[in-house]
Amino acid sequence: MITNYDAVILGAGIVGAACALECARAGMRIAIVERDTIGGGATAAGMGHIVAMDDSPAQLALTGYSRSLWAQLATELPVSVEYHACGTIWVARDDEEMVEVHRKLDYYAAEGIEAEVLDSNALAEAEPNLVRPLAGGLLVPDDAVLYPPCAAGYLVEQAQLHGATLLLGHTVTSAAHGRVSLHDGTAFQTKIIVNATGSLALALTPGLQIKPRKGHLIITDRYPGYLHHQLVELGYLKSAHSSTGDSVAFNVQPRKTGQLLIGSSRQFDSENKRVDREIVAAMIERAALYIPNLPSLSALRIWSGFRAATPDKLPLIGPTEDPTVFLATGHEGLGITTSLGTARLLADHLLGRPTTIPLAPYLPSRLPVEVLHA
Amino acid sequence: MTDSFQTIVVGSGPAGIAAAACAAEAGHRVGIVDDNPNPGGQIWRSLRGQSAPDTSHGGGAAQWYSRLVATSATRLQGWSVFDQPEPGILRAERQGETAHLHYDNLIIATGARERFLPFPGWTLPNVMGVGAIQAMVKGGLPVAGKRIVLAGSGPLLLAVAATLAAARAIIICICEQASLRQLAPFALGLAADPAKIMQGLRYKVATLDVPFHTSTWPVEADGDGVLRSVTISHHGEKQQIPCDYLACGFHLVPNTELAAMLGCRVEAGTVSVDELQRTSISNIFCAGEPTGIGGLELSLIEGQIAGLASAGQDKEARRLFDKKRKASRFADRLAAAFALRPELRKLPQETTIVCRCEDVPYGALKQHHSWRAAKLHTRCGMGPCQGRICGTATHFLLGWNAESVRPPLLPVRIASLASLEAPLNSAISNTQETL
Amino acid sequence: MPEQMRPEQIQITINQQPMTVAAGSTVAVAVALASLPCRTSITGEPRGPLCAMGICFECRATVNGIAHSRTCQLLCEPAMDIRTQ
């Protein structure tokens, strides 16, 4: 059976789901192929934060743009998506970090990202469970959190309302030169293939410079009112930025339900799903420096997941050497945030529309394809 | 706290007590760990004010507990095992303290839990399990003069009715979902075993003319913030009964989570073991209900076999095989007698809550194609019970199988997750050198 | 059923109201004796113990400041501060 589509989206994680909706809304005949569950990969494993992040100007541009798209969508989102505009506070331990707070403030202001400096007292008032005294922090009020699998589910549902076909429980065996083949022998002809399969993207598009970057999270029982904002230490970017080794950084997020998500950890060179006790312990010890009574809370579950990481911390969005294959992957820890922006950029590119922010920094061609040595 | 044992037994119900006693008598340094304040598990649950198992119903409780106490086995009550960071080391928590327990051999005797099936109103306070109401009575709940309906399935209904009657409750009726025809071979089969007849008679005498309905099950519980009445159905014929408590449980399911977390093979909801109670992992044994619901006698025999085998006393263990074979026949009759009827799958309505931790109704669940999909998209199973209640129910209702079990085995304090035996791996960089 | 010695009574508080219970009673039983549900579910339903053996987590209450304590597995102690959730 061969069916013709305008585009076949591989992967119904948050990025694939967003791409499917954008393309379907633009009138394209779309199929979404997902091997397991909608939003079941890194989408389910991550924190679900929507944050402005400034590891690089291109990262700030994409996260800022995409964050505003989420804000526009917010009122439409069903309750199950648990969208919660709680804001982020970047926490500064000492005066040195407060210098960084002010640098960020100025930078964000120049880029149109609203932010406000909190001094030591204001921080303590904003978050009574933080250790005292801390030097202060940077409040970014427009950051938000949501529950990713339901967000992906909503986007897919909307795509289907625009005519997209969802093929659930199908594994793609090859996707190149305008043809997508499935495990059961089915194949599709398509003008466009969008590889949005996250850390597995290289399986279908060889040579991509994507490495899986393991992370751990803990979720607690409900403690309503314990934390009001997402909290992250200023050192978070150092952890996210490094290209080797294991690191932890303080990052805790309150969910609308009152549960807390505790992170974060990053590891390279660990491809098994096993929870690493030492990493979890280090993560907790780090978090306890900021929230001293965190260790007394009840933990319900711990899990690990894999972020799709690229060498320059920017995703791969756009064309490959195969004129039918396009990428929407490599989002590391910012997949939820940048999913809508990624989808919009990609759709604009596919349809020849001007993009709202430049696409150039995210083009796959910026990173050479890795050649496998015999 | 760190301690080392040649054999650790997890669970201090009948199987665990027997296993620990035998392993200790055979010369092993034994630790027996259980998360309840007192030993006895469920069937031998201690009475209020006592710290030893309930010996008032016979069944060997007094003898076995004395045997255990006479050994040098370390009894660790109140400790909840939640992780095995590496083979041979268990991590357990008790009220904020963490223990690392090293073992050469492990015997899993984690017992069984009741199966709860959802029906409208089942979440009302004073609707609880059958074993649950007995546990509450033993925990000091006065039921004298209270109107109680027992429903669901299994021999526990009669056993608990006897306890309640002795506590002067007014038992209105006992509703067993199985048909008389299905129960008959079980009842007749009891004739082959004099001890069982005595038990049966004792129950009959104790329950004194309480109506025992077969082919009957609850369809709705009603009340205004607390239970006021239950509606039972007998082949479509309904009857509403005002009552103070509804004790409802549909027989038992094995607690296989620890075995699964450790990597032992679990098939069709039971832990696979060989004739010496050895699991698929050579130094881990399993005895009692997790290997298949089989009742008290079989649990005691399996516990003995496991305890002896873990201490290398295979020959002694084999001497129990005949008794085990006999007791297993009872187990087979149990399963056949109390098999659940398909009508029970129709009990939950669209709005009936199935996942009580996250308040997920049946209507939201059943549109998904698997447990995992339902979990991700409705949060069913993501609460503190970690899917033990709703997973068991959806397995029956929808044929779903739960996922693999990850630590923590039960919710624990975050501090317990941070407590390691060895010093932290210094290769993990913190993003700041100093505080 | 064996004879019980005359039970020792202990004083606890439930939602800051004083109460007397027999020693050896579980906290879940104490809350039941106060005719209170242990907790309220996320959609606002009152809940009490379902399994009474530490598995269902419906009996959770805050005991001596510790939230989400499984009251069916805790014995009452003198001056215990129990608050329903």
CSV table of C-alpha atoms in Angstrom, one decimal, chain B:
chain,number,residue,atom,x,y,z
B,1,MET,CA,22.4,2.1,59.8
B,2,THR,CA,24.2,-0.7,58.0
B,3,ASP,CA,23.9,-4.4,58.8
B,4,SER,CA,24.8,-7.7,57.1
B,5,PHE,CA,22.9,-10.9,57.1
B,6,GLN,CA,23.3,-14.3,55.5
B,7,THR,CA,19.6,-14.4,54.9
B,8,ILE,CA,17.2,-11.5,54.8
B,9,VAL,CA,13.5,-12.2,54.8
B,10,VAL,CA,11.2,-9.4,53.7
B,11,GLY,CA,7.8,-9.7,55.2
B,12,SER,CA,6.9,-10.9,58.7
B,13,GLY,CA,3.6,-12.7,57.9
B,14,PRO,CA,3.3,-16.4,58.2
B,15,ALA,CA,5.6,-17.3,55.2
B,16,GLY,CA,8.3,-14.8,56.4
B,17,ILE,CA,8.2,-15.9,60.0
B,18,ALA,CA,8.5,-19.6,59.0
B,19,ALA,CA,11.3,-18.8,56.6
B,20,ALA,CA,13.2,-16.7,59.0
B,21,ALA,CA,12.8,-19.3,61.8
B,22,CYS,CA,14.0,-22.1,59.6
B,23,ALA,CA,17.0,-20.2,58.2
B,24,ALA,CA,18.0,-19.1,61.7
B,25,GLU,CA,17.6,-22.5,63.2
B,26,ALA,CA,19.8,-23.8,60.3
B,27,GLY,CA,22.5,-21.5,61.6
B,28,HIS,CA,22.2,-18.5,59.3
B,29,ARG,CA,22.5,-14.9,60.5
B,30,VAL,CA,19.0,-13.8,59.7
B,31,GLY,CA,17.2,-10.4,59.5
B,32,ILE,CA,13.5,-10.2,59.0
B,33,VAL,CA,12.2,-6.9,57.7
B,34,ASP,CA,8.6,-5.7,57.6
B,35,ASP,CA,7.0,-2.3,57.2
B,36,ASN,CA,4.3,-2.7,59.8
B,37,PRO,CA,4.8,-1.6,63.4
B,38,ASN,CA,4.2,-5.2,64.6
B,39,PRO,CA,4.8,-8.6,63.1
B,40,GLY,CA,2.1,-11.0,61.8
B,41,GLY,CA,1.4,-9.6,58.3
B,42,GLN,CA,-2.3,-9.6,57.5
B,43,ILE,CA,-3.7,-12.9,58.6
B,44,TRP,CA,-1.8,-12.9,61.9
B,45,ARG,CA,-2.1,-9.1,62.3
B,46,SER,CA,-1.5,-8.3,66.0
B,47,LEU,CA,-4.3,-7.2,68.2
B,48,ARG,CA,-4.4,-3.7,69.6
B,49,GLY,CA,-2.0,-3.2,72.4
B,50,GLN,CA,0.1,-6.3,71.6
B,51,SER,CA,3.3,-6.4,69.7
B,52,ALA,CA,3.3,-10.0,68.7
B,53,PRO,CA,1.2,-11.7,66.1
B,54,ASP,CA,-2.5,-12.6,66.8
B,55,THR,CA,-2.4,-16.1,68.1
B,56,SER,CA,-6.1,-16.3,68.9
B,57,HIS,CA,-7.2,-18.1,65.8
B,58,GLY,CA,-4.6,-20.9,65.9
B,59,GLY,CA,-3.2,-21.8,62.6
B,60,GLY,CA,0.3,-22.1,64.0
B,61,ALA,CA,0.9,-18.4,64.8
B,62,ALA,CA,1.9,-19.0,68.4
B,63,GLN,CA,4.2,-21.9,67.6
B,64,TRP,CA,5.9,-20.2,64.7
B,65,TYR,CA,6.4,-16.9,66.4
B,66,SER,CA,7.9,-18.6,69.4
B,67,ARG,CA,10.3,-20.5,67.2
B,68,LEU,CA,11.4,-17.2,65.6
B,69,VAL,CA,11.8,-15.4,68.8
B,70,ALA,CA,13.9,-18.3,70.2
B,71,THR,CA,16.4,-17.8,67.4
B,72,SER,CA,18.9,-14.9,67.2
B,73,ALA,CA,17.2,-13.6,64.1
B,74,THR,CA,17.1,-9.8,64.1
B,75,ARG,CA,13.5,-8.5,63.8
B,76,LEU,CA,13.3,-5.2,61.9
B,77,GLN,CA,9.7,-4.0,62.2
B,78,GLY,CA,8.6,-0.7,60.8
B,79,TRP,CA,11.2,-0.7,58.0
B,80,SER,CA,10.1,-0.2,54.4
B,81,VAL,CA,12.4,-1.7,51.8
B,82,PHE,CA,12.4,0.7,48.8
B,83,ASP,CA,15.5,0.0,46.7
B,84,GLN,CA,18.3,-2.3,45.8
B,85,PRO,CA,21.1,0.0,44.8
B,86,GLU,CA,23.3,-3.0,43.8
B,87,PRO,CA,22.8,-6.7,44.0
B,88,GLY,CA,22.9,-7.9,47.6
B,89,ILE,CA,22.1,-4.6,49.3
B,90,LEU,CA,18.6,-3.4,50.2
B,91,ARG,CA,17.8,0.1,51.2
B,92,ALA,CA,15.0,0.6,53.7
B,93,GLU,CA,13.5,3.5,55.5
B,94,ARG,CA,11.8,4.0,58.8
B,95,GLN,CA,10.4,7.4,59.8
B,96,GLY,CA,13.3,9.4,58.3
B,97,GLU,CA,16.1,6.9,59.1
B,98,THR,CA,17.7,4.9,56.3
B,99,ALA,CA,19.2,1.5,56.5
B,100,HIS,CA,21.5,-0.4,54.2
B,101,LEU,CA,20.9,-4.2,54.6
B,102,HIS,CA,23.4,-6.5,53.0
B,103,TYR,CA,22.4,-10.1,52.2
B,104,ASP,CA,23.8,-13.3,50.8
B,105,ASN,CA,20.3,-14.7,50.3
B,106,LEU,CA,17.0,-13.0,50.1
B,107,ILE,CA,13.6,-14.5,50.8
B,108,ILE,CA,10.7,-12.4,49.5
B,109,ALA,CA,7.6,-13.0,51.6
B,110,THR,CA,5.6,-9.9,50.8
B,111,GLY,CA,2.2,-11.5,50.9
B,112,ALA,CA,-0.9,-10.4,49.0
B,113,ARG,CA,-3.2,-7.4,49.0
B,114,GLU,CA,-6.9,-7.3,48.4
B,115,ARG,CA,-8.2,-6.7,44.9
B,116,PHE,CA,-10.5,-3.6,44.7
B,117,LEU,CA,-12.9,-3.2,41.8
B,118,PRO,CA,-14.4,0.2,41.3
B,119,PHE,CA,-18.2,0.8,41.4
B,120,PRO,CA,-20.2,4.0,41.9
B,121,GLY,CA,-19.7,5.3,45.4
B,122,TRP,CA,-16.7,3.0,46.3
B,123,THR,CA,-14.7,6.0,47.3
B,124,LEU,CA,-17.0,7.0,50.2
B,125,PRO,CA,-15.5,6.8,53.7
B,126,ASN,CA,-16.5,3.6,55.4
B,127,VAL,CA,-16.3,1.6,52.2
B,128,MET,CA,-13.1,-0.4,52.7
B,129,GLY,CA,-11.6,-3.8,52.1
B,130,VAL,CA,-12.5,-7.0,53.9
B,131,GLY,CA,-9.1,-7.5,55.3
B,132,ALA,CA,-9.1,-3.7,55.8
B,133,ILE,CA,-12.0,-3.7,58.2
B,134,GLN,CA,-10.4,-6.5,60.2
B,135,ALA,CA,-7.2,-4.5,60.3
B,136,MET,CA,-9.1,-1.5,61.5
B,137,VAL,CA,-10.9,-3.5,64.2
B,138,LYS,CA,-7.5,-4.9,65.3
B,139,GLY,CA,-6.3,-1.3,65.3
B,140,GLY,CA,-9.0,-0.4,67.8
B,141,LEU,CA,-12.1,0.4,65.7
B,142,PRO,CA,-15.2,-0.3,67.7
B,143,VAL,CA,-17.8,-2.0,65.6
B,144,ALA,CA,-20.3,-3.2,68.2
B,145,GLY,CA,-23.8,-2.4,67.1
B,146,LYS,CA,-22.6,-1.2,63.6
B,147,ARG,CA,-24.4,-2.5,60.6
B,148,ILE,CA,-21.9,-4.1,58.2
B,149,VAL,CA,-22.3,-5.6,54.7
B,150,LEU,CA,-19.5,-7.8,53.5
B,151,ALA,CA,-19.1,-8.2,49.7
B,152,GLY,CA,-16.7,-9.2,47.0
B,153,SER,CA,-15.1,-12.6,46.9
B,154,GLY,CA,-13.0,-15.1,48.7
B,155,PRO,CA,-12.7,-17.0,51.9
B,156,LEU,CA,-11.7,-13.8,53.6
B,157,LEU,CA,-15.3,-12.8,53.6
B,158,LEU,CA,-16.2,-15.6,56.1
B,159,ALA,CA,-13.1,-15.3,58.1
B,160,VAL,CA,-13.6,-11.6,58.7
B,161,ALA,CA,-17.3,-12.0,59.3
B,162,ALA,CA,-16.3,-14.2,62.2
B,163,THR,CA,-14.0,-11.5,63.6
B,164,LEU,CA,-16.7,-8.9,63.2
B,165,ALA,CA,-19.4,-11.0,64.8
B,166,ALA,CA,-17.1,-11.7,67.8
B,167,ALA,CA,-16.7,-7.9,68.0
B,168,ARG,CA,-20.5,-7.7,68.2
B,169,ALA,CA,-21.1,-6.0,64.9
B,170,ILE,CA,-24.4,-6.5,63.1
B,171,ILE,CA,-23.5,-8.3,59.9
B,172,ILE,CA,-26.4,-7.8,57.6
B,173,CYS,CA,-25.3,-10.2,54.9
B,174,ILE,CA,-22.3,-11.6,53.1
B,175,CYS,CA,-22.3,-11.2,49.3
B,176,GLU,CA,-20.1,-13.6,47.4
B,177,GLN,CA,-19.9,-12.8,43.6
B,178,ALA,CA,-19.1,-16.5,42.7
B,179,SER,CA,-22.0,-18.8,42.0
B,180,LEU,CA,-22.9,-21.7,44.3
B,181,ARG,CA,-22.0,-24.0,41.5
B,182,GLN,CA,-18.5,-22.5,41.3
B,183,LEU,CA,-18.1,-22.6,45.0
B,184,ALA,CA,-19.3,-26.2,45.5
B,185,PRO,CA,-16.1,-28.1,44.5
B,186,PHE,CA,-14.2,-25.8,47.0
B,187,ALA,CA,-16.7,-26.5,49.7
B,188,LEU,CA,-16.8,-30.2,49.0
B,189,GLY,CA,-13.0,-30.2,48.7
B,190,LEU,CA,-12.8,-29.0,52.2
B,191,ALA,CA,-14.2,-32.4,53.2
B,192,ALA,CA,-10.8,-33.9,52.3
B,193,ASP,CA,-9.1,-31.8,54.9
B,194,PRO,CA,-10.3,-32.1,58.5
B,195,ALA,CA,-8.5,-28.9,59.6
B,196,LYS,CA,-10.4,-26.9,57.0
B,197,ILE,CA,-13.7,-28.4,58.2
B,198,MET,CA,-13.0,-27.2,61.7
B,199,GLN,CA,-12.2,-23.8,60.4
B,200,GLY,CA,-15.4,-23.8,58.4
B,201,LEU,CA,-17.5,-24.9,61.3
B,202,ARG,CA,-15.9,-22.3,63.6
B,203,TYR,CA,-16.9,-19.6,61.1
B,204,LYS,CA,-20.4,-20.9,60.7
B,205,VAL,CA,-20.9,-21.0,64.4
B,206,ALA,CA,-19.4,-17.5,64.8
B,207,THR,CA,-21.5,-16.0,62.0
B,208,LEU,CA,-24.7,-17.4,63.3
B,209,ASP,CA,-27.3,-17.3,60.6
B,210,VAL,CA,-25.9,-14.4,58.7
B,211,PRO,CA,-27.4,-14.6,55.2
B,212,PHE,CA,-24.7,-15.7,52.7
B,213,HIS,CA,-25.7,-14.8,49.2
B,214,THR,CA,-23.9,-16.2,46.2
B,215,SER,CA,-23.9,-14.7,42.7
B,216,THR,CA,-24.4,-11.3,44.4
B,217,TRP,CA,-22.2,-8.2,44.2
B,218,PRO,CA,-22.4,-4.5,45.1
B,219,VAL,CA,-23.4,-2.2,42.3
B,220,GLU,CA,-23.5,1.1,44.2
B,221,ALA,CA,-22.7,2.7,47.5
B,222,ASP,CA,-24.5,5.8,48.5
B,223,GLY,CA,-24.1,8.5,51.2
B,224,ASP,CA,-23.5,12.2,51.8
B,225,GLY,CA,-19.8,12.4,52.5
B,226,VAL,CA,-19.9,9.0,54.2
B,227,LEU,CA,-21.5,5.7,53.5
B,228,ARG,CA,-25.2,5.3,54.2
B,229,SER,CA,-26.3,2.4,52.1
B,230,VAL,CA,-25.1,-0.2,49.6
B,231,THR,CA,-27.1,-1.6,46.7
B,232,ILE,CA,-26.5,-5.2,45.9
B,233,SER,CA,-27.5,-7.1,42.8
B,234,HIS,CA,-28.4,-10.7,42.5
B,235,HIS,CA,-28.7,-11.5,38.8
B,236,GLY,CA,-30.2,-8.0,38.1
B,237,GLU,CA,-32.5,-8.0,41.1
B,238,LYS,CA,-31.4,-5.1,43.3
B,239,GLN,CA,-31.7,-4.4,47.0
B,240,GLN,CA,-30.6,-1.3,48.8
B,241,ILE,CA,-29.3,-1.9,52.3
B,242,PRO,CA,-28.7,0.8,54.9
B,243,CYS,CA,-25.4,0.2,56.6
B,244,ASP,CA,-22.5,1.8,58.5
B,245,TYR,CA,-19.7,-0.1,56.8
B,246,LEU,CA,-19.3,-1.9,53.5
B,247,ALA,CA,-16.3,-4.2,53.6
B,248,CYS,CA,-15.7,-5.1,50.0
B,249,GLY,CA,-12.7,-6.9,48.4
B,250,PHE,CA,-12.5,-9.2,45.5
B,251,HIS,CA,-10.1,-11.9,46.7
B,252,LEU,CA,-6.4,-11.3,46.7
B,253,VAL,CA,-3.5,-10.4,44.4
B,254,PRO,CA,0.1,-11.2,45.1
B,255,ASN,CA,2.5,-8.4,46.1
B,256,THR,CA,5.1,-9.0,43.4
B,257,GLU,CA,6.5,-5.5,43.2
B,258,LEU,CA,9.7,-6.2,45.2
B,259,ALA,CA,10.5,-9.3,43.2
B,260,ALA,CA,9.8,-7.4,40.0
B,261,MET,CA,12.0,-4.5,41.0
B,262,LEU,CA,14.9,-6.9,41.8
B,263,GLY,CA,14.6,-8.5,38.3
B,264,CYS,CA,13.0,-11.8,39.3
B,265,ARG,CA,10.8,-13.3,36.6
B,266,VAL,CA,7.1,-12.5,37.3
B,267,GLU,CA,4.6,-14.3,35.0
B,268,ALA,CA,0.8,-13.9,35.0
B,269,GLY,CA,1.1,-11.9,38.2
B,270,THR,CA,3.0,-14.4,40.2
B,271,VAL,CA,6.7,-14.8,41.0
B,272,SER,CA,8.2,-17.8,39.2
B,273,VAL,CA,9.9,-20.2,41.5
B,274,ASP,CA,11.3,-23.7,41.3
B,275,GLU,CA,10.5,-26.4,43.8
B,276,LEU,CA,12.8,-25.0,46.4
B,277,GLN,CA,11.2,-21.6,46.1
B,278,ARG,CA,14.2,-20.2,44.2
B,279,THR,CA,13.3,-17.4,41.8
B,280,SER,CA,15.0,-16.7,38.5
B,281,ILE,CA,17.8,-15.1,40.5
B,282,SER,CA,19.8,-17.8,42.2
B,283,ASN,CA,20.1,-16.2,45.6
B,284,ILE,CA,16.6,-14.8,45.8
B,285,PHE,CA,13.8,-17.0,47.0
B,286,CYS,CA,10.1,-16.3,47.2
B,287,ALA,CA,7.5,-17.9,49.5
B,288,GLY,CA,3.8,-17.6,50.2
B,289,GLU,CA,1.2,-15.6,48.3
B,290,PRO,CA,3.5,-13.8,45.8
B,291,THR,CA,4.1,-17.2,44.2
B,292,GLY,CA,0.4,-17.7,43.9
B,293,ILE,CA,-2.5,-17.2,46.3
B,294,GLY,CA,-2.6,-20.4,48.2
B,295,GLY,CA,-3.6,-19.6,51.8
B,296,LEU,CA,-2.0,-20.0,55.2
B,297,GLU,CA,-0.9,-23.6,55.2
B,298,LEU,CA,0.8,-23.4,51.8
B,299,SER,CA,2.5,-20.1,52.9
B,300,LEU,CA,3.9,-21.8,56.0
B,301,ILE,CA,5.2,-24.7,54.0
B,302,GLU,CA,6.8,-22.6,51.3
B,303,GLY,CA,8.3,-20.3,54.0
B,304,GLN,CA,9.9,-23.4,55.6
B,305,ILE,CA,11.2,-24.7,52.2
B,306,ALA,CA,12.7,-21.3,51.3
B,307,GLY,CA,14.3,-20.8,54.7
B,308,LEU,CA,15.9,-24.2,54.7
B,309,ALA,CA,17.0,-24.0,51.0
B,310,SER,CA,18.5,-20.5,51.6
B,311,ALA,CA,20.6,-22.1,54.4
B,312,GLY,CA,21.7,-24.9,52.1
B,313,GLN,CA,19.4,-27.5,53.7
B,314,ASP,CA,17.9,-28.7,50.5
B,315,LYS,CA,17.4,-32.3,51.8
B,316,GLU,CA,15.4,-31.0,54.8
B,317,ALA,CA,13.5,-28.8,52.4
B,318,ARG,CA,12.6,-31.7,50.1
B,319,ARG,CA,11.0,-33.5,53.0
B,320,LEU,CA,8.2,-30.9,52.9
B,321,PHE,CA,7.3,-31.6,49.3
B,322,ASP,CA,4.5,-34.0,50.0
B,323,LYS,CA,2.9,-31.5,52.4
B,324,LYS,CA,3.3,-28.8,49.8
B,325,ARG,CA,1.7,-30.9,47.1
B,326,LYS,CA,-1.3,-31.5,49.3
B,327,ALA,CA,-1.6,-27.8,50.3
B,328,SER,CA,-1.3,-26.8,46.7
B,329,ARG,CA,-4.5,-28.6,45.8
B,330,PHE,CA,-6.2,-26.3,48.2
B,331,ALA,CA,-4.7,-23.4,46.4
B,332,ASP,CA,-5.9,-24.7,43.0
B,333,ARG,CA,-9.5,-25.0,44.4
B,334,LEU,CA,-9.2,-21.5,45.8
B,335,ALA,CA,-8.5,-20.1,42.4
B,336,ALA,CA,-11.3,-22.0,40.7
B,337,ALA,CA,-13.8,-21.2,43.3
B,338,PHE,CA,-13.3,-17.5,43.5
B,339,ALA,CA,-12.7,-16.6,39.8
B,340,LEU,CA,-14.2,-13.3,39.0
B,341,ARG,CA,-17.3,-13.2,36.8
B,342,PRO,CA,-17.3,-11.0,33.7
B,343,GLU,CA,-20.3,-8.9,35.0
B,344,LEU,CA,-18.0,-7.2,37.4
B,345,ARG,CA,-16.4,-5.5,34.4
B,346,LYS,CA,-19.6,-3.6,33.9
B,347,LEU,CA,-19.7,-2.1,37.4
B,348,PRO,CA,-17.8,1.1,36.8
B,349,GLN,CA,-19.7,3.9,35.1
B,350,GLU,CA,-18.1,6.7,33.0
B,351,THR,CA,-17.8,8.9,36.0
B,352,THR,CA,-16.7,6.2,38.5
B,353,ILE,CA,-13.3,7.0,39.8
B,354,VAL,CA,-10.8,4.3,39.0
B,355,CYS,CA,-7.5,6.0,40.0
B,356,ARG,CA,-8.2,7.3,43.5
B,357,CYS,CA,-4.9,9.0,43.9
B,358,GLU,CA,-5.4,11.2,40.9
B,359,ASP,CA,-9.3,11.0,40.7
B,360,VAL,CA,-9.3,9.6,37.1
B,361,PRO,CA,-12.7,8.4,36.0
B,362,TYR,CA,-13.3,5.3,34.0
B,363,GLY,CA,-14.5,7.2,31.0
B,364,ALA,CA,-11.2,9.0,30.7
B,365,LEU,CA,-9.2,5.8,31.0
B,366,LYS,CA,-10.8,3.3,28.7
B,367,GLN,CA,-10.2,5.3,25.5
B,368,HIS,CA,-6.5,4.6,25.8
B,369,HIS,CA,-4.9,1.5,24.3
B,370,SER,CA,-2.5,0.6,27.1
B,371,TRP,CA,-1.7,1.2,30.7
B,372,ARG,CA,1.3,3.3,29.7
B,373,ALA,CA,-0.7,5.5,27.4
B,374,ALA,CA,-3.5,5.9,30.0
B,375,LYS,CA,-0.9,6.7,32.6
B,376,LEU,CA,0.8,9.4,30.6
B,377,HIS,CA,-2.4,11.0,29.4
B,378,THR,CA,-4.6,10.8,32.5
B,379,ARG,CA,-2.0,10.5,35.2
B,380,CYS,CA,-3.7,7.3,36.4
B,381,GLY,CA,-1.2,5.3,38.4
B,382,MET,CA,1.1,8.3,39.0
B,383,GLY,CA,0.0,8.8,42.5
B,384,PRO,CA,1.5,7.5,45.7
B,385,CYS,CA,0.0,4.0,45.4
B,386,GLN,CA,2.1,3.8,42.2
B,387,GLY,CA,-0.7,2.0,40.5
B,388,ARG,CA,-1.2,-0.8,42.9
B,389,ILE,CA,-4.9,-0.2,43.3
B,390,CYS,CA,-5.8,1.1,39.9
B,391,GLY,CA,-3.4,-1.1,38.0
B,392,THR,CA,-4.9,-4.2,39.5
B,393,ALA,CA,-8.4,-2.9,38.7
B,394,THR,CA,-7.5,-2.0,35.1
B,395,HIS,CA,-5.9,-5.3,34.6
B,396,PHE,CA,-9.2,-6.9,35.3
B,397,LEU,CA,-11.4,-4.3,33.5
B,398,LEU,CA,-9.3,-3.7,30.4
B,399,GLY,CA,-6.6,-6.4,30.3
B,400,TRP,CA,-3.8,-4.0,30.8
B,401,ASN,CA,-0.5,-4.9,32.2
B,402,ALA,CA,1.4,-2.5,34.3
B,403,GLU,CA,5.0,-1.5,33.5
B,404,SER,CA,8.2,-2.5,35.1
B,405,VAL,CA,8.7,-1.6,38.7
B,406,ARG,CA,11.3,1.1,39.5
B,407,PRO,CA,12.6,2.2,42.9
B,408,PRO,CA,11.4,3.6,45.2
B,409,LEU,CA,9.2,0.6,45.8
B,410,LEU,CA,6.9,2.8,47.9
B,411,PRO,CA,7.1,6.6,48.5
B,412,VAL,CA,10.0,7.6,50.7
B,413,ARG,CA,11.4,10.7,52.1
B,414,ILE,CA,13.7,12.5,49.7
B,415,ALA,CA,16.4,12.3,52.4
B,416,SER,CA,16.4,8.5,52.0
B,417,LEU,CA,17.2,8.8,48.3
B,418,ALA,CA,20.2,10.9,49.1
B,419,SER,CA,21.6,8.5,51.7
B,420,LEU,CA,24.3,6.4,50.2
B,421,GLU,CA,26.6,4.0,51.9
B,422,ALA,CA,29.8,5.0,50.1
B,423,PRO,CA,31.0,8.6,49.8
B,424,LEU,CA,29.6,10.6,46.8
B,425,ASN,CA,31.4,10.1,43.5
B,426,SER,CA,33.7,13.0,43.4
B,427,ALA,CA,33.6,12.9,39.6
B,428,ILE,CA,30.2,14.5,39.6
B,429,SER,CA,30.8,18.2,39.3
B,430,ASN,CA,28.6,20.7,41.1
B,431,THR,CA,28.4,23.8,39.1
B,432,GLN,CA,29.9,25.7,42.1
B,433,GLU,CA,32.9,24.8,44.1
B,434,THR,CA,31.9,26.5,47.3
B,435,LEU,CA,28.6,27.2,49.1
